[in-house]
Tab-separated table of N, CA and C in Angstrom:
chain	number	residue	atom	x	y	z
A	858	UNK	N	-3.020	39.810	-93.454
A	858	UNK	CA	-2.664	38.574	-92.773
A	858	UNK	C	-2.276	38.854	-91.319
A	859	UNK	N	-1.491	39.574	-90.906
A	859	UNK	CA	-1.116	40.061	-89.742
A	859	UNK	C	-2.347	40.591	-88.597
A	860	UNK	N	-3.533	41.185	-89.833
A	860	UNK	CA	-4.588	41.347	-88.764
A	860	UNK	C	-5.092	40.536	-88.315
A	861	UNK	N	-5.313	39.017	-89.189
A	861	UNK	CA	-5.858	37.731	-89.046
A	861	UNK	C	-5.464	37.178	-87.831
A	862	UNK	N	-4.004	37.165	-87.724
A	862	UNK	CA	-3.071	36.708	-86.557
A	862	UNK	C	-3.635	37.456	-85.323
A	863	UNK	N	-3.667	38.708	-85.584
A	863	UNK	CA	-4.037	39.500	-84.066
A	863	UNK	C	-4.814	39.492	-83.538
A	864	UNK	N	-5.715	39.493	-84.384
A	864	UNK	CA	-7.414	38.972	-84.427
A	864	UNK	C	-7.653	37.390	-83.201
A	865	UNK	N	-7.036	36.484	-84.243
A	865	UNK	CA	-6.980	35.152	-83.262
A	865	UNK	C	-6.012	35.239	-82.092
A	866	UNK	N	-5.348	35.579	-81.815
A	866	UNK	CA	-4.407	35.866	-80.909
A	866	UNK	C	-5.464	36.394	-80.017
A	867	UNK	N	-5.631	37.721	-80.206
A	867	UNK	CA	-6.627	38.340	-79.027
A	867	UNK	C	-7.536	37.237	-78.497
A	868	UNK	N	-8.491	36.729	-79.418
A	868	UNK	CA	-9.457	35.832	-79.283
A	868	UNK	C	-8.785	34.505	-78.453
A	869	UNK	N	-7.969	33.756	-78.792
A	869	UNK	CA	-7.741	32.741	-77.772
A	869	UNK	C	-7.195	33.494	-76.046
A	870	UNK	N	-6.473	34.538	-76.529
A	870	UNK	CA	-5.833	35.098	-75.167
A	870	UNK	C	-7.379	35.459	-74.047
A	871	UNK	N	-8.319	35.691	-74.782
A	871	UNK	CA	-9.814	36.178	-74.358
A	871	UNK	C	-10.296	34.697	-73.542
A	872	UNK	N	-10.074	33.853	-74.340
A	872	UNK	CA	-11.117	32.436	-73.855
A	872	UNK	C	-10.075	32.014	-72.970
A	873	UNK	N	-8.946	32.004	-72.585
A	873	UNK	CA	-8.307	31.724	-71.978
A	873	UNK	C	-8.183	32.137	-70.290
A	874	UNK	N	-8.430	33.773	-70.160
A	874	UNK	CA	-8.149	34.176	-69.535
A	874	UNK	C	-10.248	33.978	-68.901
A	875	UNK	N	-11.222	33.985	-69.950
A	875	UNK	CA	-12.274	33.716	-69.142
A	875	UNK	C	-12.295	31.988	-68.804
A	876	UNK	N	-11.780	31.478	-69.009
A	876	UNK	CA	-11.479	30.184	-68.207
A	876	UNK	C	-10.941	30.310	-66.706
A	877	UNK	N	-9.535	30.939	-66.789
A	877	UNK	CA	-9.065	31.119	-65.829
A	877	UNK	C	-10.160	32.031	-64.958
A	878	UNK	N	-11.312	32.973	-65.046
A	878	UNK	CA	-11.890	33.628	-64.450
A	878	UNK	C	-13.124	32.548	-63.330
A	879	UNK	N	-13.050	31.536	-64.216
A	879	UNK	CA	-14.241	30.609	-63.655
A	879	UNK	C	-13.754	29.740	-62.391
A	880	UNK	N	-12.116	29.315	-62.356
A	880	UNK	CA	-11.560	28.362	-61.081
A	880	UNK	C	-11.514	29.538	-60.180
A	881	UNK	N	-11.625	28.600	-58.837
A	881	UNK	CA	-11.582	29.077	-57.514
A	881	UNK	C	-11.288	28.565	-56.582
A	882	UNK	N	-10.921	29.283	-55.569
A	882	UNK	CA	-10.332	28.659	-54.540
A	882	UNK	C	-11.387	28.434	-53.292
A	883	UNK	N	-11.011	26.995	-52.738
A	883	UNK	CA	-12.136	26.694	-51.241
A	883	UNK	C	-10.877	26.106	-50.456
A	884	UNK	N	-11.634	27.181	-49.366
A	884	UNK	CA	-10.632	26.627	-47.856
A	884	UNK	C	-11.461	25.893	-47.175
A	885	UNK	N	-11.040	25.011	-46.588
A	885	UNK	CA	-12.089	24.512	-45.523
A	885	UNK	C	-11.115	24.238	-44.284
A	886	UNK	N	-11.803	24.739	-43.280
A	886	UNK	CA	-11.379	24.418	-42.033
A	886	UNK	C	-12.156	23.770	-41.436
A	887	UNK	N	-11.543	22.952	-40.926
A	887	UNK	CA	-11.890	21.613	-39.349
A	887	UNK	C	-11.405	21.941	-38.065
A	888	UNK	N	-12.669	21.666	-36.962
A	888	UNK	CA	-12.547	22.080	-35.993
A	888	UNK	C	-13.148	21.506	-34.969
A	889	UNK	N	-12.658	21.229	-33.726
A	889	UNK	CA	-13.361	20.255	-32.793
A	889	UNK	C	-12.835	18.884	-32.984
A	890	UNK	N	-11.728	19.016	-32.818
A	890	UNK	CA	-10.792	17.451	-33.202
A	890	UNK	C	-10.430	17.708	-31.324
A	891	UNK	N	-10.244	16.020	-30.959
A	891	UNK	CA	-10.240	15.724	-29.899
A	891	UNK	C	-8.929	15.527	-29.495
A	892	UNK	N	-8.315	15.502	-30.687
A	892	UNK	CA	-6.565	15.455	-30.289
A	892	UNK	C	-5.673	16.146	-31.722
A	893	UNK	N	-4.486	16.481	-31.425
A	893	UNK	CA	-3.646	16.316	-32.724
A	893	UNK	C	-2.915	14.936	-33.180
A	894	UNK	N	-2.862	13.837	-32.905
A	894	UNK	CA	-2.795	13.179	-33.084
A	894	UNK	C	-3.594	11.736	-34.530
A	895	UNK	N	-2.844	11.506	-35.049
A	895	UNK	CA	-3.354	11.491	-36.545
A	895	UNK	C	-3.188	12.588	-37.514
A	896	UNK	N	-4.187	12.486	-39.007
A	896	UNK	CA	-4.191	13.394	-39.589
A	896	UNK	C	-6.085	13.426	-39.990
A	897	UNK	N	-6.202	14.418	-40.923
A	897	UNK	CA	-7.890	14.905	-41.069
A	897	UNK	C	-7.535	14.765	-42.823
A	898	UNK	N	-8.828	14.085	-43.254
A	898	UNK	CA	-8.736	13.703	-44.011
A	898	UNK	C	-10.351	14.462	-44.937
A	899	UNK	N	-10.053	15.056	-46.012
A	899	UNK	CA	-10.654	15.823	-46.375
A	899	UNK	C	-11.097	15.565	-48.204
A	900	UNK	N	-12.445	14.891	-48.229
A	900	UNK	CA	-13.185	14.607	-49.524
A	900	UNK	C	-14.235	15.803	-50.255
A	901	UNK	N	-13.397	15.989	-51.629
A	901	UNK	CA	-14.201	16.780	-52.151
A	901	UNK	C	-15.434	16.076	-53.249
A	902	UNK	N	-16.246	16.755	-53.467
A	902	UNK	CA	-17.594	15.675	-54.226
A	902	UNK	C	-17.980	16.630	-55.018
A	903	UNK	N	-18.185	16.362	-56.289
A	903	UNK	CA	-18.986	17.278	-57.760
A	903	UNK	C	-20.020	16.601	-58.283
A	904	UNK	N	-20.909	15.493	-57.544
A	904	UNK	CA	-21.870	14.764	-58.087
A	904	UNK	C	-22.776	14.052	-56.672
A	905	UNK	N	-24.105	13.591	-57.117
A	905	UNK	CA	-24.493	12.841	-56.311
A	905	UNK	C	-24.009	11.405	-56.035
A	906	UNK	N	-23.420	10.608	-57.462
A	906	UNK	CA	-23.778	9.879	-57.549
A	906	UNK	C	-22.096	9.737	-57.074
A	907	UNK	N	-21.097	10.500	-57.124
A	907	UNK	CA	-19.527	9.405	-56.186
A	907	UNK	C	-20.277	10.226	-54.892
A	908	UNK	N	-20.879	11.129	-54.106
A	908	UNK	CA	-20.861	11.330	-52.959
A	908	UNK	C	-20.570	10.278	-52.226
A	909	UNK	N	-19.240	10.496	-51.331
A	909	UNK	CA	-19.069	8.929	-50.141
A	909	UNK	C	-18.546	8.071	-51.068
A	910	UNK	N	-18.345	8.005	-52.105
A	910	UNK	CA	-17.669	6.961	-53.142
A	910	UNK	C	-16.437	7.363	-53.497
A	911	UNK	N	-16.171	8.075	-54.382
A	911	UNK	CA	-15.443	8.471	-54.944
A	911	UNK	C	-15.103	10.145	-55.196
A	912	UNK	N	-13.681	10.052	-54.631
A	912	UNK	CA	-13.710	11.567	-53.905
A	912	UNK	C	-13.288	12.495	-55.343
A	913	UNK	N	-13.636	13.672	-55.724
A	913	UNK	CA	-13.257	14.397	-56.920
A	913	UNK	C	-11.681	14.932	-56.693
A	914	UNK	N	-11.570	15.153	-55.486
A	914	UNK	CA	-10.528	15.826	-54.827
A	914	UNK	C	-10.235	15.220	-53.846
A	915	UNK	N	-8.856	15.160	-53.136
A	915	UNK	CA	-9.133	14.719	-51.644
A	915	UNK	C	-7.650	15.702	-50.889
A	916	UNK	N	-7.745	16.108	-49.647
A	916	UNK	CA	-6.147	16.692	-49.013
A	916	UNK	C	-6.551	15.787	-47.467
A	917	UNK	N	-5.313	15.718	-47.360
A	917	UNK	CA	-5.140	14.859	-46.135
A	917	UNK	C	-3.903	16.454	-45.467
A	918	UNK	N	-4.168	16.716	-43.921
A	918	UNK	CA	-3.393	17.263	-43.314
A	918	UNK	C	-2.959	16.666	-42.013
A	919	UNK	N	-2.363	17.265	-41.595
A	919	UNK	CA	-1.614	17.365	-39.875
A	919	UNK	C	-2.692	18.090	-39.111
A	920	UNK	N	-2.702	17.548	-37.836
A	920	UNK	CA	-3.601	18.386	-37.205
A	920	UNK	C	-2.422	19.328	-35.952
A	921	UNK	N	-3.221	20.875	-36.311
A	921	UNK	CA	-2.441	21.523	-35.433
A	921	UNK	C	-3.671	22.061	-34.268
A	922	UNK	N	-3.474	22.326	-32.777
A	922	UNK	CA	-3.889	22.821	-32.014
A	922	UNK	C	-5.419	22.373	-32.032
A	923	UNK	N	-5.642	20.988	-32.381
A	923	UNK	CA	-6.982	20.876	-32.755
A	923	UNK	C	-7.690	21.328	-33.925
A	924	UNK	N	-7.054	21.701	-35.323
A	924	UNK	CA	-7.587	21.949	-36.403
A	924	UNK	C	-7.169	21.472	-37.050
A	925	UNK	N	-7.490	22.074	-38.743
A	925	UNK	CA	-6.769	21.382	-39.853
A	925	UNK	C	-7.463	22.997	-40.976
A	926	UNK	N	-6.828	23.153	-41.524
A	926	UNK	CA	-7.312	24.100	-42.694
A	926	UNK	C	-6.445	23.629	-44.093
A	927	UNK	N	-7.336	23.139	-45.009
A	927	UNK	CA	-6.978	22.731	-46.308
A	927	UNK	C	-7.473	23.656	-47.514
A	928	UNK	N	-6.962	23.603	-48.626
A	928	UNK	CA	-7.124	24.999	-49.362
A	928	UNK	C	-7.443	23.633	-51.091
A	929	UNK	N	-8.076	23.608	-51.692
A	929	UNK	CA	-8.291	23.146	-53.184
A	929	UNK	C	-8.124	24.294	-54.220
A	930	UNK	N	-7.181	24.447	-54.750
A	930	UNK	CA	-6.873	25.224	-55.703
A	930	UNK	C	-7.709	25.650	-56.479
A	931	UNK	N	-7.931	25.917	-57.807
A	931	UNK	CA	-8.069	26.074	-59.212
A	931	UNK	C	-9.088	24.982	-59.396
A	932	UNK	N	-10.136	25.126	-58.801
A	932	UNK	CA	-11.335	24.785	-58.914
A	932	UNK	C	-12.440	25.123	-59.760
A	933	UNK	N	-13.145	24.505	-60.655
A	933	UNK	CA	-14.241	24.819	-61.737
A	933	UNK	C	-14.709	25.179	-60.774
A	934	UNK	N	-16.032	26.241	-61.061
A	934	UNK	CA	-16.838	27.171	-60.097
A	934	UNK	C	-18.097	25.979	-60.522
A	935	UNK	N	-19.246	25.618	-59.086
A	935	UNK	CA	-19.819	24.843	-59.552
A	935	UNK	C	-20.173	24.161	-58.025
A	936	UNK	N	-20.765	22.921	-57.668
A	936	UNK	CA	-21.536	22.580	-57.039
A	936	UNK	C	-20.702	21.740	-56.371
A	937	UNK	N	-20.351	21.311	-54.948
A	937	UNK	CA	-19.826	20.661	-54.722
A	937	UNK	C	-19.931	20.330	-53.066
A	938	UNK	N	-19.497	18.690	-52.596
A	938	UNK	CA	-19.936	18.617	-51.583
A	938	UNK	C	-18.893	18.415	-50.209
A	939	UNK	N	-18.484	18.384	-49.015
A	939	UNK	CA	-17.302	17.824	-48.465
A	939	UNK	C	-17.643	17.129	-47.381
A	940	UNK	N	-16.740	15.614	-47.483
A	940	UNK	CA	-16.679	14.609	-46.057
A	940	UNK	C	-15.333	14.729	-45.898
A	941	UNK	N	-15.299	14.763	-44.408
A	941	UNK	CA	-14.437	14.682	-43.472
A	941	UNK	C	-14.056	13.801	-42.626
A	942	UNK	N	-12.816	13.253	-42.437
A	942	UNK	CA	-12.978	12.583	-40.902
A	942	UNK	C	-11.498	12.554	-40.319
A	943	UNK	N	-11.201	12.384	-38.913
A	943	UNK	CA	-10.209	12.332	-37.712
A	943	UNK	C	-9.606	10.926	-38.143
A	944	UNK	N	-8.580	10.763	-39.092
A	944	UNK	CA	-7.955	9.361	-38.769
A	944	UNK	C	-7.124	9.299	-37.666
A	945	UNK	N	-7.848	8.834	-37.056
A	945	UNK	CA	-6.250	9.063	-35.436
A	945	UNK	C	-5.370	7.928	-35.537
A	946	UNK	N	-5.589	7.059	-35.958
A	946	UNK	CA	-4.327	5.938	-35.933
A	946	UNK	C	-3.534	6.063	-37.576
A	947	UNK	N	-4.025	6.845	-38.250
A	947	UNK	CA	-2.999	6.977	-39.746
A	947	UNK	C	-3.315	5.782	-40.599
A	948	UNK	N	-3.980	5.331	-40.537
A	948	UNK	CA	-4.272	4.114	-41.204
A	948	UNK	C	-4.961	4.582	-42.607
A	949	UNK	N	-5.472	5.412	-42.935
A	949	UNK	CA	-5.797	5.527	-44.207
A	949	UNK	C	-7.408	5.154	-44.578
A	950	UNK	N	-8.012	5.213	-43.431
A	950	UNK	CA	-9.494	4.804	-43.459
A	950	UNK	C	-9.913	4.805	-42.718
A	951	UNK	N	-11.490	5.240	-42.776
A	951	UNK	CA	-12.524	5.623	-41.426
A	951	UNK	C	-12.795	4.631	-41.056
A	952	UNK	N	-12.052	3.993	-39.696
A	952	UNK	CA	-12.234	3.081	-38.700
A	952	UNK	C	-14.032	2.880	-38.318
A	953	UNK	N	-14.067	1.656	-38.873
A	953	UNK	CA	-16.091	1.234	-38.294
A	953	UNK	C	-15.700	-0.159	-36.756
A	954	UNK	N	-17.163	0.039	-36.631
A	954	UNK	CA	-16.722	-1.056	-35.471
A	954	UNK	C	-17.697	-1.814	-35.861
A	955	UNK	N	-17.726	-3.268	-34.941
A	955	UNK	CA	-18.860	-4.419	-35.657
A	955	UNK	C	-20.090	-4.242	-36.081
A	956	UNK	N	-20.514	-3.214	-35.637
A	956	UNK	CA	-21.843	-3.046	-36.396
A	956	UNK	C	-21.671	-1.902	-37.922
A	957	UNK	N	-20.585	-1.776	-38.089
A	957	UNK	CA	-20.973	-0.626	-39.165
A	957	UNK	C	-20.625	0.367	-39.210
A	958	UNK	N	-20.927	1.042	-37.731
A	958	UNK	CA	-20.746	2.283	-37.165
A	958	UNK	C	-19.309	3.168	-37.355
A	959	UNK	N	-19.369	4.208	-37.949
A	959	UNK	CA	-17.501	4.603	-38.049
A	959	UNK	C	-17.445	4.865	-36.062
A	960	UNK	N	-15.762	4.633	-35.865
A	960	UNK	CA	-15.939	4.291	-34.705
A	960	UNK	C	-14.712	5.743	-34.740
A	961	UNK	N	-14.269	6.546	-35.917
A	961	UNK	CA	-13.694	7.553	-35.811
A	961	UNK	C	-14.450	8.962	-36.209
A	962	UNK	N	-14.260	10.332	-35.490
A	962	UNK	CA	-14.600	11.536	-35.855
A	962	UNK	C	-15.225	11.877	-37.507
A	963	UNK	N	-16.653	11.892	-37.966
A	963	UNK	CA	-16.512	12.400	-39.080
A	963	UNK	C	-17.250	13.679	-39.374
A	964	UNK	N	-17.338	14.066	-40.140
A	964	UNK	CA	-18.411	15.349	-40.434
A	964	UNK	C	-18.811	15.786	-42.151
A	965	UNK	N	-19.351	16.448	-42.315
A	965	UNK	CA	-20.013	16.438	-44.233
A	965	UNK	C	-20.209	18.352	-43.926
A	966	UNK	N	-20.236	19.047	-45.120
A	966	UNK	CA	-20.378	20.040	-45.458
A	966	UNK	C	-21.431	20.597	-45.172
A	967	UNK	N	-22.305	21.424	-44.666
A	967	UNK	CA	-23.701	22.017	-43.933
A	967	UNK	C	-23.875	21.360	-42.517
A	968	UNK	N	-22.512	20.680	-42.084
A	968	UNK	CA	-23.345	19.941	-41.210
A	968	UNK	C	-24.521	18.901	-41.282
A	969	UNK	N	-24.124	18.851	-42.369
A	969	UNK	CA	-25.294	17.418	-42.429
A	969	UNK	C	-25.296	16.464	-42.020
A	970	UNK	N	-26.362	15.493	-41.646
A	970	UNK	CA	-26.619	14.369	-40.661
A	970	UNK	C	-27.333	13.487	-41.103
A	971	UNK	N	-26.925	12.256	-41.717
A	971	UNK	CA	-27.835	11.113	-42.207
A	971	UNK	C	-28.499	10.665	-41.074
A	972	UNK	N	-29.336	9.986	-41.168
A	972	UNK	CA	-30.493	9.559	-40.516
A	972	UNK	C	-30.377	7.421	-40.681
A	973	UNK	N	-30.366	7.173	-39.826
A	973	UNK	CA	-29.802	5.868	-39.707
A	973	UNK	C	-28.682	5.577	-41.093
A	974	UNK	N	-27.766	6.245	-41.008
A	974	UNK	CA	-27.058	6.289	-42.433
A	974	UNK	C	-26.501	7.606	-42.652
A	975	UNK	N	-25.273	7.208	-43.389
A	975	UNK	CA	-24.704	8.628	-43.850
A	975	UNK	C	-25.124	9.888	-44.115
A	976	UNK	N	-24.706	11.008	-44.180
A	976	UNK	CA	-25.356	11.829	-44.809
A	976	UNK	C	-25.841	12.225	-46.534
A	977	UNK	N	-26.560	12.988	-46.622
A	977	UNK	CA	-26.812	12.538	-48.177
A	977	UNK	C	-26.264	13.965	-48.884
A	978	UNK	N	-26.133	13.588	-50.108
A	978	UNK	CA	-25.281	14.710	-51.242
A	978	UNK	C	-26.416	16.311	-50.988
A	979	UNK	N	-27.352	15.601	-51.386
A	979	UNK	CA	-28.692	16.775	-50.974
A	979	UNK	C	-28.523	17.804	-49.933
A	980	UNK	N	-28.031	17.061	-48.724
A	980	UNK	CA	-27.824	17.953	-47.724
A	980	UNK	C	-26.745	18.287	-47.486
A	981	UNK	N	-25.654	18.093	-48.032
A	981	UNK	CA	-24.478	18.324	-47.833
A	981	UNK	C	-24.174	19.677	-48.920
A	982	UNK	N	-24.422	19.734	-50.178
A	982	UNK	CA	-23.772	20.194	-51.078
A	982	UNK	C	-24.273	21.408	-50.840
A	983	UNK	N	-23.460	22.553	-51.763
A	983	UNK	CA	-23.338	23.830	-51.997
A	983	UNK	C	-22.693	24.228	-53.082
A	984	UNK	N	-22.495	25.702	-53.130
A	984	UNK	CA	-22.552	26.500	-54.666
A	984	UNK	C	-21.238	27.145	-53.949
A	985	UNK	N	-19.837	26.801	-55.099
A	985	UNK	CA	-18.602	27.835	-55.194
A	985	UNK	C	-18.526	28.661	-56.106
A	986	UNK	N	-18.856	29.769	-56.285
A	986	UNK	CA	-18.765	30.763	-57.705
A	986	UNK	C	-17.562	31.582	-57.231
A	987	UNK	N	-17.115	31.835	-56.335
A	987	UNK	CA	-15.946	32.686	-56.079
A	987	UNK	C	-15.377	32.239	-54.976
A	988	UNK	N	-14.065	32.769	-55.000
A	988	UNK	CA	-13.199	32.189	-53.383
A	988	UNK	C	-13.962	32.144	-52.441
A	989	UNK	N	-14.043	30.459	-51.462
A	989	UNK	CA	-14.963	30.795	-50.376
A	989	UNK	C	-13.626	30.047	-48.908
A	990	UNK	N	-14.262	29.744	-48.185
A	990	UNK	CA	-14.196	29.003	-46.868
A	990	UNK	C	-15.488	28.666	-46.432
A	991	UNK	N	-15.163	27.337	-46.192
A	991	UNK	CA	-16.425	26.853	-45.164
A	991	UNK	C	-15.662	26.296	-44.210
A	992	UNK	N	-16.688	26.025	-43.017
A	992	UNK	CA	-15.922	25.585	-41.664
A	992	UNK	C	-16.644	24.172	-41.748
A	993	UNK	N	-16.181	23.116	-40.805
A	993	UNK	CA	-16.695	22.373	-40.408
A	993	UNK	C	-16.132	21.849	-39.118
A	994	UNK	N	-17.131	21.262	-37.892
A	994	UNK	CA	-17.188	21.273	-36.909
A	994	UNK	C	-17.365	19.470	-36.857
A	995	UNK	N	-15.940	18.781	-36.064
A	995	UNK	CA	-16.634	17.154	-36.088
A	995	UNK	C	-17.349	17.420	-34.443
């Protein structure tokens, strides 16, 4: 009986610890902010279909010296995409002006660039299998 115990014991302590082997950590830094003023507001994405919708993750920071560096913990290893943007008035949303247009700083992960329109998940996304950093430039 006691081996039974040790047996499962080992075995969950095993699946456990390869769980923990799979989260990871992503830094992302922002750069090319036009002021410190406001904060940078930072969307993480695990699908096509919330890309720009619905954020999986989100960190909002302070901007120092013209940056922002945000860190997502304990992350499933796996596919994922990031929008960005400069709220300079704190308001809690990417300021558009009458036509549509965001009328504040934004940027997406690869640098990607929609084409009369946002950018798309396609071009944005990438692969985290181990601790990374990506930069992004508004």
């Amino acid at each position: 009986m006691t081996k039974i115990i040790t047996i499962i014991t080992l075995f969950i302590c095993s699946l456990m610890s390869a769980q923990s082997a799979q989260n990871v950590k992503l830094t992302v830094a922002v750069s090319g902010l036009k002021s410190d003023t406001g904060i940078v507001k930072v969307g993480l994405y695990n699908s096509d279909g919330t890309f720009l919708k619905t954020t999986y993750r989100s960190l909002a920071s302070e901007i120092k010296n013209n940056e922002v560096v945000v860190t997502f913990d304990n992350l499933p290893a796996g596919e994922y995409a990031i929008s960005t943007y400069h709220d300079e008035n704190n308001n809690g949303k990417l300021d558009r002006n009458a036509m549509g247009v965001p009328s504040e700083a934004y940027a997406a992960s690869n640098n990607a660039k929609g084409f009369m329109g946002p950018p798309t998940y396609k071009d944005a996304k990438f692969v985290v299998d181990k601790d990374s950093k990506i930069e992004i430039i508004l």
